[in-house]
Amino acid sequence: MSENKTQPTDASVDDFINQVESPSKKEDAFILKKMMEEITGEKAVMWGPSIIGFGSYHYKYDSGREGDFLTVGFSPRKSAISLYIIGCMHQDFDFPIEKLGKVKTGASCIYINKLSSINQDALRELIAKGYQYMKSKYPSS
């Protein structure tokens, strides 16, 4: 089986954020970094060239494929900030995403244009709940 393409690296998170072209996305990225560190108690780590992750978990599918992935994280992309709150994508996770406000969702992430356009208290709640959900679902991580 092949490994995940997205792996933790030793690259500097702050250097990556400082390279973000949009001043507002750069500011939001530093706010999200601090917020996620406070909520999770985990240090920010670069996963691949463009994702900032907090914590990790080990998974193993029935197919035999297994690996490690970030517990929660984000990426300040040009089009939107991608939030990777993996737990909220599970069927039995109970959190109304509409509490956040103006967001879009994909298969494995939530997209926001800027932090000021969403309910940050709800975001904090979602991050905490998603992090705890994954820690309880994958306790050996």
PDB file of C-alpha atoms in Angstrom:
ATOM      1  CA  MET A   1       0.000   0.000   0.000  1.00  0.00           C
ATOM      2  CA  SER A   2       1.204   3.497  -0.766  1.00  0.00           C
ATOM      3  CA  GLU A   3       1.611   6.161   1.904  1.00  0.00           C
ATOM      4  CA  ASN A   4      -0.517   9.277   2.138  1.00  0.00           C
ATOM      5  CA  LYS A   5       0.852  12.096   0.020  1.00  0.00           C
ATOM      6  CA  THR A   6       0.171  14.540   2.854  1.00  0.00           C
ATOM      7  CA  GLN A   7       2.710  13.953   5.616  1.00  0.00           C
ATOM      8  CA  PRO A   8       3.954  16.150   8.480  1.00  0.00           C
ATOM      9  CA  THR A   9       7.104  18.115   7.676  1.00  0.00           C
ATOM     10  CA  ASP A  10       9.665  20.200   9.559  1.00  0.00           C
ATOM     11  CA  ALA A  11       8.815  23.316   7.534  1.00  0.00           C
ATOM     12  CA  SER A  12       8.095  26.493   9.489  1.00  0.00           C
ATOM     13  CA  VAL A  13       4.391  27.244   9.880  1.00  0.00           C
ATOM     14  CA  ASP A  14       5.055  30.957  10.432  1.00  0.00           C
ATOM     15  CA  ASP A  15       7.255  31.147   7.314  1.00  0.00           C
ATOM     16  CA  PHE A  16       4.473  29.501   5.294  1.00  0.00           C
ATOM     17  CA  ILE A  17       1.835  31.909   6.630  1.00  0.00           C
ATOM     18  CA  ASN A  18       4.097  34.892   5.983  1.00  0.00           C
ATOM     19  CA  GLN A  19       4.204  33.881   2.309  1.00  0.00           C
ATOM     20  CA  VAL A  20       0.411  34.158   1.952  1.00  0.00           C
ATOM     21  CA  GLU A  21      -0.174  36.962  -0.576  1.00  0.00           C
ATOM     22  CA  SER A  22      -3.494  38.282   0.731  1.00  0.00           C
ATOM     23  CA  PRO A  23      -2.975  40.440   3.849  1.00  0.00           C
ATOM     24  CA  SER A  24      -6.421  39.512   5.208  1.00  0.00           C
ATOM     25  CA  LYS A  25      -5.882  35.763   4.654  1.00  0.00           C
ATOM     26  CA  LYS A  26      -2.447  36.054   6.279  1.00  0.00           C
ATOM     27  CA  GLU A  27      -3.994  37.760   9.315  1.00  0.00           C
ATOM     28  CA  ASP A  28      -6.785  35.163   9.461  1.00  0.00           C
ATOM     29  CA  ALA A  29      -4.213  32.364   9.211  1.00  0.00           C
ATOM     30  CA  PHE A  30      -2.293  33.640  12.233  1.00  0.00           C
ATOM     31  CA  ILE A  31      -5.576  33.983  14.162  1.00  0.00           C
ATOM     32  CA  LEU A  32      -6.614  30.423  13.208  1.00  0.00           C
ATOM     33  CA  LYS A  33      -3.190  29.080  14.171  1.00  0.00           C
ATOM     34  CA  LYS A  34      -3.441  30.630  17.620  1.00  0.00           C
ATOM     35  CA  MET A  35      -7.088  29.573  18.009  1.00  0.00           C
ATOM     36  CA  MET A  36      -6.420  25.939  17.071  1.00  0.00           C
ATOM     37  CA  GLU A  37      -3.324  25.740  19.277  1.00  0.00           C
ATOM     38  CA  GLU A  38      -5.321  27.066  22.243  1.00  0.00           C
ATOM     39  CA  ILE A  39      -8.281  24.742  21.651  1.00  0.00           C
ATOM     40  CA  THR A  40      -6.335  21.557  20.918  1.00  0.00           C
ATOM     41  CA  GLY A  41      -3.256  22.108  23.076  1.00  0.00           C
ATOM     42  CA  GLU A  42      -1.269  20.939  20.019  1.00  0.00           C
ATOM     43  CA  LYS A  43       1.540  22.775  18.270  1.00  0.00           C
ATOM     44  CA  ALA A  44       0.971  23.774  14.632  1.00  0.00           C
ATOM     45  CA  VAL A  45       2.772  21.496  12.138  1.00  0.00           C
ATOM     46  CA  MET A  46       3.002  21.741   8.364  1.00  0.00           C
ATOM     47  CA  TRP A  47       1.430  18.781   6.592  1.00  0.00           C
ATOM     48  CA  GLY A  48       2.745  18.700   3.065  1.00  0.00           C
ATOM     49  CA  PRO A  49       3.472  22.050   1.463  1.00  0.00           C
ATOM     50  CA  SER A  50       0.226  23.871   2.307  1.00  0.00           C
ATOM     51  CA  ILE A  51      -1.794  22.436   5.223  1.00  0.00           C
ATOM     52  CA  ILE A  52      -1.325  23.462   8.850  1.00  0.00           C
ATOM     53  CA  GLY A  53      -2.332  20.660  11.204  1.00  0.00           C
ATOM     54  CA  PHE A  54      -2.867  20.207  14.926  1.00  0.00           C
ATOM     55  CA  GLY A  55      -2.535  16.716  16.324  1.00  0.00           C
ATOM     56  CA  SER A  56      -2.710  13.480  14.378  1.00  0.00           C
ATOM     57  CA  TYR A  57      -4.516  10.179  14.413  1.00  0.00           C
ATOM     58  CA  HIS A  58      -3.804   6.745  13.008  1.00  0.00           C
ATOM     59  CA  TYR A  59      -6.480   5.046  10.916  1.00  0.00           C
ATOM     60  CA  LYS A  60      -6.827   1.580   9.487  1.00  0.00           C
ATOM     61  CA  TYR A  61      -9.505   0.701   6.946  1.00  0.00           C
ATOM     62  CA  ASP A  62     -11.053  -2.745   6.450  1.00  0.00           C
ATOM     63  CA  SER A  63      -9.146  -2.862   3.140  1.00  0.00           C
ATOM     64  CA  GLY A  64      -5.885  -2.900   5.098  1.00  0.00           C
ATOM     65  CA  ARG A  65      -4.909   0.625   4.094  1.00  0.00           C
ATOM     66  CA  GLU A  66      -3.664   2.590   7.072  1.00  0.00           C
ATOM     67  CA  GLY A  67      -1.896   5.825   7.800  1.00  0.00           C
ATOM     68  CA  ASP A  68      -1.751   8.988   9.825  1.00  0.00           C
ATOM     69  CA  PHE A  69      -3.518  12.273   9.239  1.00  0.00           C
ATOM     70  CA  LEU A  70      -3.998  15.579  11.003  1.00  0.00           C
ATOM     71  CA  THR A  71      -6.771  15.769  13.585  1.00  0.00           C
ATOM     72  CA  VAL A  72      -7.786  19.346  12.734  1.00  0.00           C
ATOM     73  CA  GLY A  73      -6.178  21.955  10.536  1.00  0.00           C
ATOM     74  CA  PHE A  74      -6.518  24.554   7.825  1.00  0.00           C
ATOM     75  CA  SER A  75      -4.976  25.925   4.678  1.00  0.00           C
ATOM     76  CA  PRO A  76      -5.089  29.580   3.598  1.00  0.00           C
ATOM     77  CA  ARG A  77      -5.663  28.991  -0.109  1.00  0.00           C
ATOM     78  CA  LYS A  78      -6.119  31.750  -2.694  1.00  0.00           C
ATOM     79  CA  SER A  79      -9.814  31.111  -3.277  1.00  0.00           C
ATOM     80  CA  ALA A  80     -10.795  30.425   0.360  1.00  0.00           C
ATOM     81  CA  ILE A  81      -9.512  29.193   3.684  1.00  0.00           C
ATOM     82  CA  SER A  82     -10.010  25.431   3.874  1.00  0.00           C
ATOM     83  CA  LEU A  83     -10.816  24.128   7.356  1.00  0.00           C
ATOM     84  CA  TYR A  84     -10.021  20.468   7.944  1.00  0.00           C
ATOM     85  CA  ILE A  85     -12.148  19.450  10.913  1.00  0.00           C
ATOM     86  CA  ILE A  86     -12.187  15.797  10.044  1.00  0.00           C
ATOM     87  CA  GLY A  87     -14.605  14.683  12.761  1.00  0.00           C
ATOM     88  CA  CYS A  88     -17.448  16.806  11.426  1.00  0.00           C
ATOM     89  CA  MET A  89     -17.491  14.779   8.215  1.00  0.00           C
ATOM     90  CA  HIS A  90     -18.516  11.581  10.044  1.00  0.00           C
ATOM     91  CA  GLN A  91     -22.156  10.465   9.955  1.00  0.00           C
ATOM     92  CA  ASP A  92     -22.581  10.363  13.714  1.00  0.00           C
ATOM     93  CA  PHE A  93     -21.051  13.805  14.344  1.00  0.00           C
ATOM     94  CA  ASP A  94     -23.743  16.174  15.550  1.00  0.00           C
ATOM     95  CA  PHE A  95     -23.035  19.840  14.788  1.00  0.00           C
ATOM     96  CA  PRO A  96     -25.173  22.103  12.610  1.00  0.00           C
ATOM     97  CA  ILE A  97     -22.637  23.625  10.198  1.00  0.00           C
ATOM     98  CA  GLU A  98     -25.081  26.470   9.476  1.00  0.00           C
ATOM     99  CA  LYS A  99     -24.227  27.829  12.967  1.00  0.00           C
ATOM    100  CA  LEU A 100     -20.978  29.046  11.398  1.00  0.00           C
ATOM    101  CA  GLY A 101     -22.757  31.367   8.983  1.00  0.00           C
ATOM    102  CA  LYS A 102     -21.595  31.865   5.404  1.00  0.00           C
ATOM    103  CA  VAL A 103     -19.533  28.762   4.531  1.00  0.00           C
ATOM    104  CA  LYS A 104     -19.323  26.144   1.807  1.00  0.00           C
ATOM    105  CA  THR A 105     -18.655  22.488   2.453  1.00  0.00           C
ATOM    106  CA  GLY A 106     -16.807  19.861   0.476  1.00  0.00           C
ATOM    107  CA  ALA A 107     -16.157  16.166   0.913  1.00  0.00           C
ATOM    108  CA  SER A 108     -13.583  16.692   3.641  1.00  0.00           C
ATOM    109  CA  CYS A 109     -13.471  20.387   4.483  1.00  0.00           C
ATOM    110  CA  ILE A 110     -15.303  23.629   5.134  1.00  0.00           C
ATOM    111  CA  TYR A 111     -14.477  26.702   3.055  1.00  0.00           C
ATOM    112  CA  ILE A 112     -14.611  30.235   4.424  1.00  0.00           C
ATOM    113  CA  ASN A 113     -13.711  33.501   2.715  1.00  0.00           C
ATOM    114  CA  LYS A 114     -12.723  35.350   5.871  1.00  0.00           C
ATOM    115  CA  LEU A 115     -13.030  34.837   9.606  1.00  0.00           C
ATOM    116  CA  SER A 116     -14.999  38.042  10.074  1.00  0.00           C
ATOM    117  CA  SER A 117     -17.836  36.612   7.956  1.00  0.00           C
ATOM    118  CA  ILE A 118     -18.505  33.627  10.246  1.00  0.00           C
ATOM    119  CA  ASN A 119     -19.528  33.043  13.847  1.00  0.00           C
ATOM    120  CA  GLN A 120     -16.166  32.554  15.577  1.00  0.00           C
ATOM    121  CA  ASP A 121     -17.736  31.231  18.795  1.00  0.00           C
ATOM    122  CA  ALA A 122     -19.403  28.504  16.724  1.00  0.00           C
ATOM    123  CA  LEU A 123     -16.074  27.846  14.968  1.00  0.00           C
ATOM    124  CA  ARG A 124     -14.327  27.425  18.322  1.00  0.00           C
ATOM    125  CA  GLU A 125     -17.067  25.015  19.387  1.00  0.00           C
ATOM    126  CA  LEU A 126     -16.744  23.049  16.138  1.00  0.00           C
ATOM    127  CA  ILE A 127     -12.944  22.817  16.387  1.00  0.00           C
ATOM    128  CA  ALA A 128     -13.129  21.595  19.996  1.00  0.00           C
ATOM    129  CA  LYS A 129     -15.890  19.116  19.259  1.00  0.00           C
ATOM    130  CA  GLY A 130     -14.185  17.825  16.089  1.00  0.00           C
ATOM    131  CA  TYR A 131     -10.847  17.438  17.860  1.00  0.00           C
ATOM    132  CA  GLN A 132     -12.394  15.577  20.815  1.00  0.00           C
ATOM    133  CA  TYR A 133     -14.468  13.409  18.490  1.00  0.00           C
ATOM    134  CA  MET A 134     -11.377  12.230  16.619  1.00  0.00           C
ATOM    135  CA  LYS A 135      -9.410  11.688  19.832  1.00  0.00           C
ATOM    136  CA  SER A 136     -12.199   9.475  21.177  1.00  0.00           C
ATOM    137  CA  LYS A 137     -12.694   7.640  17.858  1.00  0.00           C
ATOM    138  CA  TYR A 138      -8.936   6.984  17.511  1.00  0.00           C
ATOM    139  CA  PRO A 139      -7.733   6.856  21.147  1.00  0.00           C
ATOM    140  CA  SER A 140      -4.342   5.283  20.468  1.00  0.00           C
ATOM    141  CA  SER A 141      -3.178   8.320  18.506  1.00  0.00           C
TER     142      SER A 141
END
